[in-house]
Tab-separated table of C-alpha atoms in Angstrom:
chain	number	residue	atom	x	y	z
O	1	UNK	CA	-13.442	3.293	4.741
O	2	UNK	CA	-14.108	3.724	1.575
O	3	UNK	CA	-16.631	6.381	0.509
O	4	UNK	CA	-18.622	7.002	-2.261
O	5	UNK	CA	-19.664	3.896	-2.807
O	6	UNK	CA	-22.378	2.773	-5.117
O	7	UNK	CA	-24.966	-0.158	-5.984
O	8	UNK	CA	-26.407	-1.282	-8.537
O	9	UNK	CA	-30.521	-2.673	-8.571
O	10	UNK	CA	-29.377	-5.353	-10.336
O	11	UNK	CA	-26.540	-5.677	-13.346
O	12	UNK	CA	-26.397	-8.530	-15.989
O	13	UNK	CA	-28.172	-11.001	-13.313
O	14	UNK	CA	-25.472	-9.902	-10.938
O	15	UNK	CA	-24.514	-6.897	-9.201
O	16	UNK	CA	-21.460	-4.397	-8.752
O	17	UNK	CA	-20.046	-2.340	-6.183
O	18	UNK	CA	-17.268	0.443	-6.578
O	19	UNK	CA	-16.103	2.719	-3.725
O	20	UNK	CA	-13.228	5.093	-3.909
O	21	UNK	CA	-10.753	6.470	-1.116
O	22	UNK	CA	-8.392	9.517	-1.385
O	23	UNK	CA	-6.055	10.645	0.583
O	24	UNK	CA	-5.887	15.019	0.760
O	25	UNK	CA	-2.332	14.937	2.530
O	26	UNK	CA	-0.663	12.281	0.629
O	27	UNK	CA	-2.884	12.583	-3.302
O	28	UNK	CA	-3.203	8.592	-3.093
O	29	UNK	CA	-6.329	6.745	-3.989
O	30	UNK	CA	-7.328	3.041	-3.182
O	31	UNK	CA	-10.581	2.421	-5.642
O	32	UNK	CA	-11.888	-1.182	-5.254
O	33	UNK	CA	-14.381	-2.486	-7.623
O	34	UNK	CA	-16.741	-5.964	-6.587
O	35	UNK	CA	-18.966	-7.737	-9.098
O	36	UNK	CA	-20.726	-11.083	-8.988
O	37	UNK	CA	-23.018	-12.563	-11.839
O	38	UNK	CA	-25.009	-15.888	-11.607
O	39	UNK	CA	-21.667	-17.961	-12.094
O	40	UNK	CA	-18.724	-16.081	-11.283
O	41	UNK	CA	-17.399	-13.594	-9.330
O	42	UNK	CA	-14.866	-10.417	-8.823
O	43	UNK	CA	-12.602	-8.101	-7.375
O	44	UNK	CA	-11.010	-5.245	-8.122
O	45	UNK	CA	-8.417	-3.522	-6.013
O	46	UNK	CA	-5.947	-0.694	-7.156
O	47	UNK	CA	-3.576	1.811	-5.552
O	48	UNK	CA	-2.798	4.752	-6.571
O	49	UNK	CA	-0.027	6.666	-4.305
O	50	UNK	CA	0.892	10.819	-4.861
O	51	UNK	CA	4.312	11.924	-5.850
O	52	UNK	CA	7.240	10.703	-4.290
O	53	UNK	CA	5.633	7.969	-2.524
O	54	UNK	CA	5.487	3.538	-3.974
O	55	UNK	CA	3.295	0.946	-2.610
O	56	UNK	CA	5.781	-3.062	-1.530
O	57	UNK	CA	5.592	-5.056	-4.401
O	58	UNK	CA	2.507	-7.897	-4.089
O	59	UNK	CA	2.369	-10.644	-5.910
O	60	UNK	CA	-1.327	-12.360	-6.093
O	61	UNK	CA	-1.579	-14.562	-3.074
O	62	UNK	CA	-0.353	-12.428	-0.767
O	63	UNK	CA	-2.466	-9.791	-2.388
O	64	UNK	CA	-6.037	-11.748	-1.980
O	65	UNK	CA	-4.750	-13.648	1.242
O	66	UNK	CA	-5.436	-10.154	2.786
O	67	UNK	CA	-8.928	-9.367	1.018
O	68	UNK	CA	-10.273	-13.076	1.195
O	69	UNK	CA	-11.202	-14.270	4.948
O	70	UNK	CA	-9.832	-17.086	6.113
O	71	UNK	CA	-12.709	-19.671	6.052
O	72	UNK	CA	-13.136	-19.262	2.523
O	73	UNK	CA	-10.354	-22.577	2.720
O	74	UNK	CA	-7.815	-21.718	-0.101
O	75	UNK	CA	-6.073	-24.210	-1.862
O	76	UNK	CA	-3.219	-22.771	-4.198
O	77	UNK	CA	-2.250	-23.519	-7.042
O	78	UNK	CA	0.301	-22.592	-9.816
O	79	UNK	CA	2.126	-19.304	-10.940
O	80	UNK	CA	2.544	-17.779	-13.848
O	81	UNK	CA	3.313	-14.166	-15.457
O	82	UNK	CA	0.950	-12.696	-18.133
O	83	UNK	CA	0.835	-9.666	-20.539
O	84	UNK	CA	-1.939	-7.529	-19.731
O	85	UNK	CA	-2.893	-3.932	-21.424
O	86	UNK	CA	-0.746	-2.228	-19.222
O	87	UNK	CA	2.076	-4.582	-19.267
O	88	UNK	CA	2.950	-7.695	-17.661
O	89	UNK	CA	1.417	-9.284	-14.635
O	90	UNK	CA	1.286	-11.994	-12.298
O	91	UNK	CA	-1.066	-14.631	-11.763
O	92	UNK	CA	-1.666	-17.584	-9.105
O	93	UNK	CA	-3.988	-20.127	-9.447
O	94	UNK	CA	-6.640	-21.237	-6.258
O	95	UNK	CA	-9.852	-23.014	-5.401
O	96	UNK	CA	-12.463	-22.555	-2.574
O	97	UNK	CA	-12.916	-25.518	-0.660
O	98	UNK	CA	-13.718	-28.612	-2.591
O	99	UNK	CA	-13.232	-27.434	-5.513
O	100	UNK	CA	-16.712	-24.999	-5.061
O	101	UNK	CA	-14.873	-22.110	-6.505
O	102	UNK	CA	-11.992	-22.303	-9.684
O	103	UNK	CA	-9.733	-19.040	-9.254
O	104	UNK	CA	-7.541	-17.297	-10.446
O	105	UNK	CA	-5.949	-14.428	-8.215
O	106	UNK	CA	-3.608	-11.019	-10.436
O	107	UNK	CA	-1.329	-8.576	-9.400
O	108	UNK	CA	0.302	-6.129	-11.287
O	109	UNK	CA	2.051	-3.041	-10.296
O	110	UNK	CA	2.845	0.609	-12.985
O	111	UNK	CA	3.824	3.879	-13.197
O	112	UNK	CA	6.796	5.642	-14.210
O	113	UNK	CA	7.545	6.650	-10.796
O	114	UNK	CA	9.990	4.106	-8.565
O	115	UNK	CA	12.372	4.751	-5.861
O	116	UNK	CA	15.803	2.731	-5.895
O	117	UNK	CA	14.317	-0.798	-4.532
O	118	UNK	CA	12.237	-0.576	-8.421
O	119	UNK	CA	8.671	0.035	-6.303
O	120	UNK	CA	6.299	1.383	-8.253
O	121	UNK	CA	4.052	3.710	-7.467
O	122	UNK	CA	0.136	2.280	-8.436
O	123	UNK	CA	-0.571	-1.716	-7.843
O	124	UNK	CA	-3.808	-3.607	-9.378
O	125	UNK	CA	-4.770	-6.586	-7.699
O	126	UNK	CA	-7.718	-8.905	-7.348
O	127	UNK	CA	-9.146	-12.055	-7.845
O	128	UNK	CA	-11.850	-13.621	-10.531
O	129	UNK	CA	-13.717	-16.398	-9.820
O	130	UNK	CA	-16.457	-19.011	-10.887
O	131	UNK	CA	-18.053	-22.036	-9.653
O	132	UNK	CA	-17.721	-25.319	-9.545
O	133	UNK	CA	-14.775	-25.161	-12.864
O	134	UNK	CA	-11.110	-24.529	-12.352
O	135	UNK	CA	-9.322	-22.537	-13.675
O	136	UNK	CA	-6.088	-22.823	-15.865
O	137	UNK	CA	-2.977	-20.996	-16.742
O	138	UNK	CA	-4.966	-20.673	-20.377
O	139	UNK	CA	-7.592	-19.059	-18.580
O	140	UNK	CA	-5.425	-16.738	-16.633
O	141	UNK	CA	-4.235	-15.352	-19.478
O	142	UNK	CA	-6.913	-14.819	-21.424
O	143	UNK	CA	-8.123	-13.001	-18.418
O	144	UNK	CA	-5.375	-10.584	-17.592
O	145	UNK	CA	-5.720	-9.579	-21.595
O	146	UNK	CA	-8.406	-7.450	-19.910
O	147	UNK	CA	-6.840	-6.904	-16.785
O	148	UNK	CA	-6.721	-2.591	-17.608
O	149	UNK	CA	-6.837	-0.191	-15.243
O	150	UNK	CA	-8.442	3.316	-16.849
O	151	UNK	CA	-6.468	5.763	-17.010
O	152	UNK	CA	-6.337	8.885	-14.710
O	153	UNK	CA	-7.219	6.796	-12.051
């Protein structure tokens, strides 16, 4: 369960929601932000671990598969990597239904802490979708230019 949830009454013709959960034992934090506009929607999940903990690296598809209902009938497309303000991130294009939504899934791990397998202490992943227009690799690269997690998360 995510606590501290806030909702806006109406934000730029859309809705947004944010929640955070902190584990006092491990020092870990999970943040979830959801945005919905008139013709687009996005969800971002960020996990930050406490000292001595790491998160398994997860691809963009794996992360989004866990976020969305199987009823969405996802059709997966091209994969790639692009730069973001926090370094390289992976992406994968996908569509929902018969092109009802064109989407890009993104995933990035970061942090100075890593274990012997190279896993980092932080992970951010999510997706951005827009109505009735397919995403391209160029769209994914543009989106990743703005994919950054606030320091101090």
